[in-house]
Amino acid sequence: MQSERVAVALVSHLVDPARVTVVVLGLGYVGWPVATAYAEAGFRVTGIDVDARRVASLQSGHESASFALVSALRVGRLSLTADADALAAADVVFICVPTPMEDGEARHEAVRACASAFARHGRPDALVILESTVRPGFVEELRPQLGHDGRVALAYAPERIDPQLNQAGWRLRDIPRLVAGVDDDAQARALAVLRAVGVAVHSVSLRVAEYAKLLENSYRLLNVAFIDEFATLCRSEGVDPRAIVAAAATKPYGYQAFWPGVGAGGHCVAVDPAFLVHRGRSRGAPLALLEGALLSNARRPHAVAASVAAQTDPGETVLVVGLTYKPGVPDTRESAALSAARALSGMNRRVLAYDALVESPGDLEGVGFSDGLARATSAVLLVPQGDAILAALVASGLNLFDATGTLAGAVGV
C-alpha cells in the first residue's frame, strides 16, 4: 500500500519527494520557509493558513525567494489554501503556528486547533512534526488530540528561524535542528524528513528538545536585560556603554557581546522565558534570576521614554523612529520600541511615529519620515535604520536621542 511504502521510505532515510506530500499549517515567519524549502526540493507541498489575506499575498508571488520557488508555484507543486481539507492528502504535516503569552499565561490554542483539524481530516499513518515553541510536557499531551486513538506519529523539532537571517539569505538547511519523537518510529521518520532538505539534525529526547528551545531564548533575554541595566549605569558616569561592550568583546573566549537597546521584543526572546518561569513555579523550583530578567526587560521601554521625557519639554513634538521588534523585520509583536513610543505619548509628549515597515502604528500618529522631521523639535531612534535615515536625522538639526548607539552625536537613552 502507498502509506506503507511512504513509511518505509521515511524510516530508511530515502525520502522520495515524488512520493511524499507535505502540508504546512501556518504560513508565517516559520511556516513559509518550511513550505518553500520542501517545494524547492521537489516535494508536493500545500501550505494552509487561516488568514485568507496572507494566503492571497503569498499566492501573488511577492515573497517568492527564488526562481525555483516561483516555478513550484506555477506548476502546482506548491499550493496555498485556507482550507483544512488539504490535510487528507498529507504524508507529513508541519505545525508552525504561534504560541504567545497572554496575561502571563502560555497560550497553545492555535496548536490545539491544528491538532483538531488533523483529527478531522488527517490520515492515521501521517507524520506530524510540531515546530511551535511549547511548554515542557506539552508534546505528549498533544498526541491524543491528533485523534486516531492516539496512534499518530508525532515529533517535535522546535523552530530556530530568525527573520533577519532569512532576509540575509540564510536557508532552512543552514540552521542545525533538534529532533525528538514520541517514540522511535516518529523520531526516525522526522529525522529523515528534515535531512531530506539538507538540515543537520541532532536526535534528542522530547523533554530535552522542549527545555533546550526555552533555554536558548532565556539565555538571550538574561543577557539583553543585563546589558540594558549595565548601559544605564555606564551613562550615569558619562561612559559610552557600547565602547565598553566592544572592549570586552576583544576577549577571544568566555564572552559574547550583547548590545544595549530599547529591550527585547518579538515572538520568542520576550515570551519563551515565561514558559520556564511558570514551569519552575509549578515544580517548586523557581527561576528568580530569569523572572527578574523578564521584569527588567518589561520595564526597559518605560525607562527609555522617561529618559527622553526628562530631557524634553511638556507638550513638545517628538519624532519616534523605528517601531518593529528588530531591525528590518515588519513585525511589531511584543515590540519594545512600540511600548516606548506609547509610554512617551503618555508622558505629555506629542509623539509622531515613523517606520517604513509598519503600515499603521495603531493608537499613535503615524507620519512620513520627511513630514515627521519638519514637524518635530526632537527625535528618538528606537530601532536601527538604514544609512539614509541616520544621515537625515543627523543633518536635521533636531534634538536627537538614541536607544541603539548608532546615531552620531545623539544623546544615549
mmCIF file of C-alpha atoms in Angstrom:
data_model
loop_
_atom_site.group_PDB
_atom_site.id
_atom_site.type_symbol
_atom_site.label_atom_id
_atom_site.label_comp_id
_atom_site.label_asym_id
_atom_site.label_seq_id
_atom_site.Cartn_x
_atom_site.Cartn_y
_atom_site.Cartn_z
ATOM 1 C CA MET A 1 0.000 0.000 0.000
ATOM 2 C CA GLN A 2 1.111 3.601 -0.652
ATOM 3 C CA SER A 3 1.075 4.569 3.057
ATOM 4 C CA GLU A 4 3.291 1.617 3.966
ATOM 5 C CA ARG A 5 5.726 2.428 1.155
ATOM 6 C CA VAL A 6 5.940 6.032 2.371
ATOM 7 C CA ALA A 7 6.600 4.901 5.946
ATOM 8 C CA VAL A 8 9.356 2.532 4.779
ATOM 9 C CA ALA A 9 10.918 5.305 2.709
ATOM 10 C CA LEU A 10 10.938 7.677 5.654
ATOM 11 C CA VAL A 11 12.445 5.214 8.119
ATOM 12 C CA SER A 12 15.136 4.184 5.636
ATOM 13 C CA HIS A 13 16.127 7.850 5.206
ATOM 14 C CA LEU A 14 15.434 7.545 1.469
ATOM 15 C CA VAL A 15 12.678 10.144 1.263
ATOM 16 C CA ASP A 16 11.462 10.367 -2.327
ATOM 17 C CA PRO A 17 9.969 13.822 -2.952
ATOM 18 C CA ALA A 18 7.791 12.434 -5.728
ATOM 19 C CA ARG A 19 6.020 10.115 -3.284
ATOM 20 C CA VAL A 20 5.663 12.331 -0.213
ATOM 21 C CA THR A 21 3.115 15.112 0.215
ATOM 22 C CA VAL A 22 3.931 17.768 2.802
ATOM 23 C CA VAL A 23 1.314 20.021 4.423
ATOM 24 C CA VAL A 24 2.392 23.065 6.445
ATOM 25 C CA LEU A 25 -0.066 24.548 8.940
ATOM 26 C CA GLY A 26 0.696 28.242 9.469
ATOM 27 C CA LEU A 27 2.475 30.342 6.839
ATOM 28 C CA GLY A 28 4.164 32.957 8.991
ATOM 29 C CA TYR A 29 7.870 33.550 9.537
ATOM 30 C CA VAL A 30 8.355 29.841 10.398
ATOM 31 C CA GLY A 31 5.890 28.011 8.169
ATOM 32 C CA TRP A 32 6.622 29.853 4.938
ATOM 33 C CA PRO A 33 10.349 28.960 4.890
ATOM 34 C CA VAL A 34 9.408 25.337 5.681
ATOM 35 C CA ALA A 35 6.907 25.214 2.823
ATOM 36 C CA THR A 36 9.291 26.805 0.338
ATOM 37 C CA ALA A 37 12.229 24.603 1.324
ATOM 38 C CA TYR A 38 10.276 21.408 0.652
ATOM 39 C CA ALA A 39 8.753 22.770 -2.568
ATOM 40 C CA GLU A 40 12.175 23.728 -3.879
ATOM 41 C CA ALA A 41 13.422 20.229 -3.000
ATOM 42 C CA GLY A 42 10.743 18.727 -5.239
ATOM 43 C CA PHE A 43 8.097 17.705 -2.704
ATOM 44 C CA ARG A 44 4.407 18.281 -3.296
ATOM 45 C CA VAL A 45 3.578 20.931 -0.701
ATOM 46 C CA THR A 46 0.335 22.503 0.481
ATOM 47 C CA GLY A 47 0.501 25.481 2.804
ATOM 48 C CA ILE A 48 -2.549 26.204 4.952
ATOM 49 C CA ASP A 49 -3.228 29.427 6.827
ATOM 50 C CA VAL A 50 -6.477 30.605 8.400
ATOM 51 C CA ASP A 51 -5.666 34.151 7.259
ATOM 52 C CA ALA A 52 -7.016 34.305 3.705
ATOM 53 C CA ARG A 53 -5.214 37.636 3.138
ATOM 54 C CA ARG A 54 -1.908 36.001 3.987
ATOM 55 C CA VAL A 55 -2.647 33.201 1.519
ATOM 56 C CA ALA A 56 -3.523 35.712 -1.202
ATOM 57 C CA SER A 57 -0.344 37.701 -0.552
ATOM 58 C CA LEU A 58 1.828 34.590 -0.854
ATOM 59 C CA GLN A 59 -0.011 33.391 -3.962
ATOM 60 C CA SER A 60 0.801 36.711 -5.608
ATOM 61 C CA GLY A 61 4.454 35.672 -5.552
ATOM 62 C CA HIS A 62 5.627 38.774 -3.654
ATOM 63 C CA GLU A 63 7.529 36.626 -1.156
ATOM 64 C CA SER A 64 8.887 34.065 -3.631
ATOM 65 C CA ALA A 65 12.563 33.855 -2.783
ATOM 66 C CA SER A 66 13.922 32.153 -5.893
ATOM 67 C CA PHE A 67 13.241 31.106 -9.449
ATOM 68 C CA ALA A 68 12.788 27.507 -8.247
ATOM 69 C CA LEU A 69 10.070 28.618 -5.865
ATOM 70 C CA VAL A 70 8.260 30.688 -8.500
ATOM 71 C CA SER A 71 8.366 27.637 -10.749
ATOM 72 C CA ALA A 72 6.956 25.456 -7.979
ATOM 73 C CA LEU A 73 4.004 27.826 -7.611
ATOM 74 C CA ARG A 74 3.413 27.893 -11.367
ATOM 75 C CA VAL A 75 3.467 24.140 -11.945
ATOM 76 C CA GLY A 76 1.339 23.411 -8.899
ATOM 77 C CA ARG A 77 3.960 21.653 -6.780
ATOM 78 C CA LEU A 78 3.302 24.296 -4.124
ATOM 79 C CA SER A 79 -0.301 25.215 -3.414
ATOM 80 C CA LEU A 80 -1.693 27.544 -0.780
ATOM 81 C CA THR A 81 -5.118 27.487 0.827
ATOM 82 C CA ALA A 82 -7.160 28.348 3.901
ATOM 83 C CA ASP A 83 -8.999 25.007 3.688
ATOM 84 C CA ALA A 84 -8.009 22.296 6.195
ATOM 85 C CA ASP A 85 -9.440 19.605 3.872
ATOM 86 C CA ALA A 86 -5.988 19.536 2.260
ATOM 87 C CA LEU A 87 -4.749 17.601 5.307
ATOM 88 C CA ALA A 88 -6.353 14.463 3.879
ATOM 89 C CA ALA A 89 -3.527 14.090 1.347
ATOM 90 C CA ALA A 90 -0.660 14.685 3.791
ATOM 91 C CA ASP A 91 2.101 12.191 4.449
ATOM 92 C CA VAL A 92 3.940 14.766 6.587
ATOM 93 C CA VAL A 93 2.359 17.669 8.478
ATOM 94 C CA PHE A 94 4.322 20.566 9.953
ATOM 95 C CA ILE A 95 2.596 22.642 12.650
ATOM 96 C CA CYS A 96 4.069 26.155 12.621
ATOM 97 C CA VAL A 97 1.640 28.417 14.472
ATOM 98 C CA PRO A 98 2.179 30.996 17.253
ATOM 99 C CA THR A 99 2.141 30.206 20.974
ATOM 100 C CA PRO A 100 2.017 33.670 22.579
ATOM 101 C CA MET A 101 1.852 34.715 26.205
ATOM 102 C CA GLU A 102 -1.362 36.470 27.239
ATOM 103 C CA ASP A 103 -1.950 37.812 30.732
ATOM 104 C CA GLY A 104 1.135 35.933 31.911
ATOM 105 C CA GLU A 105 -0.087 32.574 30.609
ATOM 106 C CA ALA A 106 1.199 30.475 27.700
ATOM 107 C CA ARG A 107 -1.472 30.133 25.011
ATOM 108 C CA HIS A 108 -1.407 26.925 22.972
ATOM 109 C CA GLU A 109 -4.863 27.266 21.410
ATOM 110 C CA ALA A 110 -3.534 27.620 17.856
ATOM 111 C CA VAL A 111 -1.572 24.362 18.157
ATOM 112 C CA ARG A 112 -4.601 22.589 19.628
ATOM 113 C CA ALA A 113 -6.723 23.908 16.746
ATOM 114 C CA CYS A 114 -4.240 22.391 14.299
ATOM 115 C CA ALA A 115 -4.455 19.073 16.145
ATOM 116 C CA SER A 116 -8.249 19.165 15.972
ATOM 117 C CA ALA A 117 -8.113 19.888 12.242
ATOM 118 C CA PHE A 118 -5.760 16.956 11.761
ATOM 119 C CA ALA A 119 -8.036 14.689 13.801
ATOM 120 C CA ARG A 120 -10.907 15.555 11.413
ATOM 121 C CA HIS A 121 -9.031 15.441 8.114
ATOM 122 C CA GLY A 122 -5.613 13.787 8.537
ATOM 123 C CA ARG A 123 -4.598 10.178 7.970
ATOM 124 C CA PRO A 124 -3.552 7.966 10.894
ATOM 125 C CA ASP A 125 -0.313 6.956 9.117
ATOM 126 C CA ALA A 126 0.856 10.537 8.597
ATOM 127 C CA LEU A 127 3.822 12.008 10.457
ATOM 128 C CA VAL A 128 3.140 15.226 12.396
ATOM 129 C CA ILE A 129 6.114 17.486 13.213
ATOM 130 C CA LEU A 130 5.484 20.292 15.691
ATOM 131 C CA GLU A 131 7.742 23.333 15.269
ATOM 132 C CA SER A 132 5.896 25.803 17.527
ATOM 133 C CA THR A 133 7.518 26.624 20.868
ATOM 134 C CA VAL A 134 5.624 24.940 23.711
ATOM 135 C CA ARG A 135 5.892 24.491 27.444
ATOM 136 C CA PRO A 136 7.616 21.363 28.792
ATOM 137 C CA GLY A 137 5.326 18.348 28.757
ATOM 138 C CA PHE A 138 3.008 19.702 26.085
ATOM 139 C CA VAL A 139 4.074 17.416 23.226
ATOM 140 C CA GLU A 140 2.911 14.242 24.997
ATOM 141 C CA GLU A 141 -0.384 15.981 25.789
ATOM 142 C CA LEU A 142 -0.865 16.868 22.123
ATOM 143 C CA ARG A 143 -0.687 13.339 20.705
ATOM 144 C CA PRO A 144 -4.175 12.205 21.847
ATOM 145 C CA GLN A 145 -5.653 15.401 20.416
ATOM 146 C CA LEU A 146 -4.471 14.357 16.942
ATOM 147 C CA GLY A 147 -7.168 11.687 17.014
ATOM 148 C CA HIS A 148 -6.932 8.201 15.532
ATOM 149 C CA ASP A 149 -6.818 6.646 19.001
ATOM 150 C CA GLY A 150 -3.571 8.452 19.846
ATOM 151 C CA ARG A 151 -1.586 6.371 17.338
ATOM 152 C CA VAL A 152 -0.338 9.237 15.135
ATOM 153 C CA ALA A 153 3.445 9.535 14.811
ATOM 154 C CA LEU A 154 4.334 12.859 16.450
ATOM 155 C CA ALA A 155 7.719 14.570 16.608
ATOM 156 C CA TYR A 156 8.997 17.873 17.955
ATOM 157 C CA ALA A 157 11.570 19.962 16.067
ATOM 158 C CA PRO A 158 11.419 23.431 17.663
ATOM 159 C CA GLU A 159 11.974 26.214 15.159
ATOM 160 C CA ARG A 160 15.154 28.258 15.157
ATOM 161 C CA ILE A 161 14.316 30.659 12.352
ATOM 162 C CA ASP A 162 15.452 34.274 12.542
ATOM 163 C CA PRO A 163 13.591 36.597 10.127
ATOM 164 C CA GLN A 164 16.710 38.762 9.789
ATOM 165 C CA LEU A 165 18.780 35.756 8.721
ATOM 166 C CA ASN A 166 16.095 34.799 6.200
ATOM 167 C CA GLN A 167 16.407 38.234 4.622
ATOM 168 C CA ALA A 168 20.195 37.907 4.636
ATOM 169 C CA GLY A 169 19.942 34.761 2.516
ATOM 170 C CA TRP A 170 20.012 32.047 5.177
ATOM 171 C CA ARG A 171 18.012 28.958 4.307
ATOM 172 C CA LEU A 172 16.295 26.322 6.423
ATOM 173 C CA ARG A 173 19.203 23.935 5.861
ATOM 174 C CA ASP A 174 21.711 26.421 7.297
ATOM 175 C CA ILE A 175 20.447 26.014 10.877
ATOM 176 C CA PRO A 176 21.000 22.731 12.799
ATOM 177 C CA ARG A 177 17.872 21.361 14.435
ATOM 178 C CA LEU A 178 16.920 19.354 17.493
ATOM 179 C CA VAL A 179 14.544 16.487 16.735
ATOM 180 C CA ALA A 180 12.567 14.380 19.209
ATOM 181 C CA GLY A 181 9.781 11.861 18.732
ATOM 182 C CA VAL A 182 7.105 10.421 20.985
ATOM 183 C CA ASP A 183 8.537 7.018 20.014
ATOM 184 C CA ASP A 184 11.406 5.594 17.966
ATOM 185 C CA ASP A 185 9.350 5.384 14.768
ATOM 186 C CA ALA A 186 8.312 9.021 14.908
ATOM 187 C CA GLN A 187 11.872 10.058 15.703
ATOM 188 C CA ALA A 188 13.363 8.153 12.778
ATOM 189 C CA ARG A 189 10.782 9.457 10.344
ATOM 190 C CA ALA A 190 11.187 13.075 11.475
ATOM 191 C CA LEU A 191 14.973 12.879 11.230
ATOM 192 C CA ALA A 192 14.622 11.568 7.677
ATOM 193 C CA VAL A 193 12.180 14.296 6.638
ATOM 194 C CA LEU A 194 14.452 17.087 7.868
ATOM 195 C CA ARG A 195 17.561 15.510 6.367
ATOM 196 C CA ALA A 196 15.744 15.357 3.024
ATOM 197 C CA VAL A 197 16.167 19.119 2.609
ATOM 198 C CA GLY A 198 19.740 19.176 3.888
ATOM 199 C CA VAL A 199 19.121 20.100 7.537
ATOM 200 C CA ALA A 200 21.750 18.979 10.048
ATOM 201 C CA VAL A 201 19.866 17.242 12.864
ATOM 202 C CA HIS A 202 20.557 16.290 16.467
ATOM 203 C CA SER A 203 18.444 13.479 17.895
ATOM 204 C CA VAL A 204 17.332 14.195 21.479
ATOM 205 C CA SER A 205 14.542 13.272 23.878
ATOM 206 C CA LEU A 206 11.256 15.169 23.972
ATOM 207 C CA ARG A 207 11.994 16.825 27.300
ATOM 208 C CA VAL A 208 15.478 17.865 26.160
ATOM 209 C CA ALA A 209 14.041 19.432 22.996
ATOM 210 C CA GLU A 210 11.338 21.299 24.915
ATOM 211 C CA TYR A 211 13.713 22.675 27.524
ATOM 212 C CA ALA A 212 16.564 23.408 25.099
ATOM 213 C CA LYS A 213 14.367 25.655 22.979
ATOM 214 C CA LEU A 214 13.345 27.652 26.045
ATOM 215 C CA LEU A 215 16.933 27.784 27.314
ATOM 216 C CA GLU A 216 18.188 29.269 24.037
ATOM 217 C CA ASN A 217 15.879 32.269 24.260
ATOM 218 C CA SER A 218 16.140 32.615 28.048
ATOM 219 C CA TYR A 219 19.920 32.907 27.670
ATOM 220 C CA ARG A 220 19.379 35.781 25.265
ATOM 221 C CA LEU A 221 16.834 37.519 27.470
ATOM 222 C CA LEU A 222 19.059 37.331 30.541
ATOM 223 C CA ASN A 223 21.905 38.969 28.651
ATOM 224 C CA VAL A 224 19.729 41.590 26.954
ATOM 225 C CA ALA A 225 18.153 42.608 30.270
ATOM 226 C CA PHE A 226 21.537 42.756 31.984
ATOM 227 C CA ILE A 227 23.250 44.792 29.276
ATOM 228 C CA ASP A 228 20.418 47.337 29.266
ATOM 229 C CA GLU A 229 20.744 47.780 33.037
ATOM 230 C CA PHE A 230 24.529 47.936 32.697
ATOM 231 C CA ALA A 231 24.210 50.617 29.997
ATOM 232 C CA THR A 232 22.147 52.784 32.353
ATOM 233 C CA LEU A 233 24.917 52.584 34.945
ATOM 234 C CA CYS A 234 27.565 53.478 32.349
ATOM 235 C CA ARG A 235 25.645 56.505 31.111
ATOM 236 C CA SER A 236 25.220 57.749 34.687
ATOM 237 C CA GLU A 237 29.010 58.065 34.765
ATOM 238 C CA GLY A 238 29.304 59.574 31.298
ATOM 239 C CA VAL A 239 30.842 56.435 29.783
ATOM 240 C CA ASP A 240 29.740 55.031 26.417
ATOM 241 C CA PRO A 241 28.365 51.530 27.119
ATOM 242 C CA ARG A 242 28.897 50.391 23.541
ATOM 243 C CA ALA A 243 32.579 51.214 23.800
ATOM 244 C CA ILE A 244 32.739 49.024 26.903
ATOM 245 C CA VAL A 245 30.972 46.138 25.182
ATOM 246 C CA ALA A 246 33.337 46.442 22.219
ATOM 247 C CA ALA A 247 36.323 46.424 24.534
ATOM 248 C CA ALA A 248 35.089 43.329 26.372
ATOM 249 C CA ALA A 249 34.437 41.594 23.040
ATOM 250 C CA THR A 250 38.158 41.630 22.257
ATOM 251 C CA LYS A 251 38.454 38.668 24.645
ATOM 252 C CA PRO A 252 38.537 35.576 22.392
ATOM 253 C CA TYR A 253 36.765 33.214 24.794
ATOM 254 C CA GLY A 254 34.213 33.198 27.621
ATOM 255 C CA TYR A 255 32.363 36.289 26.438
ATOM 256 C CA GLN A 256 29.686 37.059 23.859
ATOM 257 C CA ALA A 257 28.758 40.628 23.023
ATOM 258 C CA PHE A 258 25.198 41.807 23.673
ATOM 259 C CA TRP A 259 24.440 45.402 22.747
ATOM 260 C CA PRO A 260 22.158 47.773 24.689
ATOM 261 C CA GLY A 261 18.873 48.822 23.143
ATOM 262 C CA VAL A 262 15.241 49.540 23.911
ATOM 263 C CA GLY A 263 14.632 45.998 25.204
ATOM 264 C CA ALA A 264 13.901 42.556 23.789
ATOM 265 C CA GLY A 265 10.625 42.070 21.956
ATOM 266 C CA GLY A 266 9.119 39.775 19.368
ATOM 267 C CA HIS A 267 7.660 36.322 19.373
ATOM 268 C CA CYS A 268 10.487 34.436 21.140
ATOM 269 C CA VAL A 269 13.005 36.183 23.381
ATOM 270 C CA ALA A 270 10.481 38.312 25.233
ATOM 271 C CA VAL A 271 7.976 35.445 25.549
ATOM 272 C CA ASP A 272 9.568 31.992 25.794
ATOM 273 C CA PRO A 273 11.369 32.556 29.123
ATOM 274 C CA ALA A 274 7.974 32.979 30.798
ATOM 275 C CA PHE A 275 7.240 29.352 29.862
ATOM 276 C CA LEU A 276 10.216 28.357 32.009
ATOM 277 C CA VAL A 277 9.253 30.686 34.852
ATOM 278 C CA HIS A 278 5.789 29.153 35.039
ATOM 279 C CA ARG A 279 7.215 25.640 34.850
ATOM 280 C CA GLY A 280 9.652 26.410 37.643
ATOM 281 C CA ARG A 281 6.893 27.701 39.884
ATOM 282 C CA SER A 282 4.724 24.648 39.233
ATOM 283 C CA ARG A 283 7.627 22.294 40.053
ATOM 284 C CA GLY A 284 8.695 24.115 43.202
ATOM 285 C CA ALA A 285 11.925 25.205 41.526
ATOM 286 C CA PRO A 286 11.549 28.978 40.992
ATOM 287 C CA LEU A 287 13.834 30.699 38.492
ATOM 288 C CA ALA A 288 14.265 34.002 40.308
ATOM 289 C CA LEU A 289 17.044 35.302 38.067
ATOM 290 C CA LEU A 290 15.043 34.678 34.904
ATOM 291 C CA GLU A 291 11.905 36.142 36.458
ATOM 292 C CA GLY A 292 13.891 39.250 37.340
ATOM 293 C CA ALA A 293 15.169 39.499 33.770
ATOM 294 C CA LEU A 294 11.621 39.345 32.422
ATOM 295 C CA LEU A 295 10.594 42.131 34.790
ATOM 296 C CA SER A 296 13.650 44.241 33.931
ATOM 297 C CA ASN A 297 13.022 43.796 30.218
ATOM 298 C CA ALA A 298 9.381 44.790 30.630
ATOM 299 C CA ARG A 299 10.457 47.989 32.414
ATOM 300 C CA ARG A 300 13.087 48.984 29.863
ATOM 301 C CA PRO A 301 10.789 50.718 27.297
ATOM 302 C CA HIS A 302 9.296 52.921 30.028
ATOM 303 C CA ALA A 303 12.801 53.811 31.227
ATOM 304 C CA VAL A 304 13.773 54.883 27.697
ATOM 305 C CA ALA A 305 10.629 57.013 27.418
ATOM 306 C CA ALA A 306 11.240 58.557 30.846
ATOM 307 C CA SER A 307 14.797 59.472 29.862
ATOM 308 C CA VAL A 308 13.575 61.253 26.713
ATOM 309 C CA ALA A 309 10.782 62.972 28.654
ATOM 310 C CA ALA A 310 13.259 64.231 31.265
ATOM 311 C CA GLN A 311 15.247 65.965 28.531
ATOM 312 C CA THR A 312 12.348 67.459 26.565
ATOM 313 C CA ASP A 313 9.534 69.874 27.415
ATOM 314 C CA PRO A 314 5.896 69.019 28.181
ATOM 315 C CA GLY A 315 3.824 69.210 25.002
ATOM 316 C CA GLU A 316 6.913 69.003 22.788
ATOM 317 C CA THR A 317 6.586 67.128 19.483
ATOM 318 C CA VAL A 318 8.929 64.147 19.321
ATOM 319 C CA LEU A 319 9.508 62.018 16.225
ATOM 320 C CA VAL A 320 9.953 58.350 17.141
ATOM 321 C CA VAL A 321 11.864 56.382 14.503
ATOM 322 C CA GLY A 322 11.567 52.591 14.469
ATOM 323 C CA LEU A 323 8.612 50.600 15.803
ATOM 324 C CA THR A 324 9.320 46.951 14.935
ATOM 325 C CA TYR A 325 10.722 44.474 17.417
ATOM 326 C CA LYS A 326 14.002 44.193 15.495
ATOM 327 C CA PRO A 327 15.641 45.901 12.508
ATOM 328 C CA GLY A 328 14.432 45.029 9.037
ATOM 329 C CA VAL A 329 11.556 42.823 10.188
ATOM 330 C CA PRO A 330 7.961 44.024 9.594
ATOM 331 C CA ASP A 331 6.692 42.639 12.890
ATOM 332 C CA THR A 332 5.563 44.559 15.976
ATOM 333 C CA ARG A 333 4.674 41.623 18.245
ATOM 334 C CA GLU A 334 5.772 42.449 21.796
ATOM 335 C CA SER A 335 7.754 45.348 20.311
ATOM 336 C CA ALA A 336 9.733 47.194 22.980
ATOM 337 C CA ALA A 337 10.050 50.169 20.610
ATOM 338 C CA LEU A 338 6.286 50.420 20.232
ATOM 339 C CA SER A 339 5.901 50.209 24.014
ATOM 340 C CA ALA A 340 8.446 53.005 24.478
ATOM 341 C CA ALA A 341 6.675 55.219 21.946
ATOM 342 C CA ARG A 342 3.343 54.698 23.684
ATOM 343 C CA ALA A 343 4.894 55.364 27.076
ATOM 344 C CA LEU A 344 6.376 58.636 25.811
ATOM 345 C CA SER A 345 2.991 59.642 24.432
ATOM 346 C CA GLY A 346 1.558 59.096 27.892
ATOM 347 C CA MET A 347 4.142 61.484 29.362
ATOM 348 C CA ASN A 348 2.576 64.576 27.787
ATOM 349 C CA ARG A 349 4.738 64.499 24.670
ATOM 350 C CA ARG A 350 3.212 64.653 21.207
ATOM 351 C CA VAL A 351 4.596 61.570 19.511
ATOM 352 C CA LEU A 352 4.888 61.243 15.735
ATOM 353 C CA ALA A 353 5.716 57.663 14.771
ATOM 354 C CA TYR A 354 7.660 56.576 11.686
ATOM 355 C CA ASP A 355 8.660 53.127 10.493
ATOM 356 C CA ALA A 356 8.738 52.233 6.804
ATOM 357 C CA LEU A 357 7.862 48.619 7.705
ATOM 358 C CA VAL A 358 4.790 49.427 9.809
ATOM 359 C CA GLU A 359 1.664 50.280 7.851
ATOM 360 C CA SER A 360 -0.262 51.600 10.842
ATOM 361 C CA PRO A 361 1.130 52.309 14.332
ATOM 362 C CA GLY A 362 -2.279 51.773 15.926
ATOM 363 C CA ASP A 363 -3.041 54.381 18.556
ATOM 364 C CA LEU A 364 -0.008 56.510 17.635
ATOM 365 C CA GLU A 365 0.063 59.223 14.967
ATOM 366 C CA GLY A 366 1.893 57.717 12.015
ATOM 367 C CA VAL A 367 3.768 60.074 9.691
ATOM 368 C CA GLY A 368 6.068 60.002 6.715
ATOM 369 C CA PHE A 369 9.725 60.483 7.582
ATOM 370 C CA SER A 370 10.120 63.902 5.918
ATOM 371 C CA ASP A 371 6.862 65.136 7.414
ATOM 372 C CA GLY A 372 7.976 63.991 10.851
ATOM 373 C CA LEU A 373 11.307 65.808 10.557
ATOM 374 C CA ALA A 374 9.516 69.005 9.554
ATOM 375 C CA ARG A 375 7.011 68.900 12.429
ATOM 376 C CA ALA A 376 9.148 67.672 15.341
ATOM 377 C CA THR A 377 11.621 69.502 17.544
ATOM 378 C CA SER A 378 13.190 66.312 18.911
ATOM 379 C CA ALA A 379 13.648 62.774 17.588
ATOM 380 C CA VAL A 380 14.447 59.444 19.202
ATOM 381 C CA LEU A 381 15.848 56.443 17.347
ATOM 382 C CA LEU A 382 14.485 53.222 18.865
ATOM 383 C CA VAL A 383 15.365 50.648 16.186
ATOM 384 C CA PRO A 384 18.462 50.739 13.925
ATOM 385 C CA GLN A 385 17.681 52.097 10.449
ATOM 386 C CA GLY A 386 19.375 52.381 7.081
ATOM 387 C CA ASP A 387 22.200 54.818 6.419
ATOM 388 C CA ALA A 388 19.949 57.314 4.607
ATOM 389 C CA ILE A 389 17.613 57.656 7.590
ATOM 390 C CA LEU A 390 20.517 58.010 10.015
ATOM 391 C CA ALA A 391 22.173 60.663 7.871
ATOM 392 C CA ALA A 392 18.937 62.626 7.587
ATOM 393 C CA LEU A 393 18.429 62.543 11.348
ATOM 394 C CA VAL A 394 21.950 63.795 11.994
ATOM 395 C CA ALA A 395 21.509 66.586 9.441
ATOM 396 C CA SER A 396 18.053 67.567 10.681
ATOM 397 C CA GLY A 397 19.155 69.866 13.481
ATOM 398 C CA LEU A 398 16.642 68.235 15.836
ATOM 399 C CA ASN A 399 17.406 67.406 19.436
ATOM 400 C CA LEU A 400 18.420 63.744 19.000
ATOM 401 C CA PHE A 401 18.135 60.760 21.352
ATOM 402 C CA ASP A 402 19.272 57.245 20.577
ATOM 403 C CA ALA A 403 18.493 53.889 22.199
ATOM 404 C CA THR A 404 20.541 51.983 19.611
ATOM 405 C CA GLY A 405 24.007 53.504 19.830
ATOM 406 C CA THR A 406 24.144 54.019 16.064
ATOM 407 C CA LEU A 407 23.283 57.728 15.727
ATOM 408 C CA ALA A 408 26.292 60.041 15.708
ATOM 409 C CA GLY A 409 26.016 62.948 18.117
ATOM 410 C CA ALA A 410 22.791 61.806 19.765
ATOM 411 C CA VAL A 411 22.139 61.524 23.495
ATOM 412 C CA GLY A 412 22.064 57.918 24.614
ATOM 413 C CA VAL A 413 18.912 56.762 26.429
#
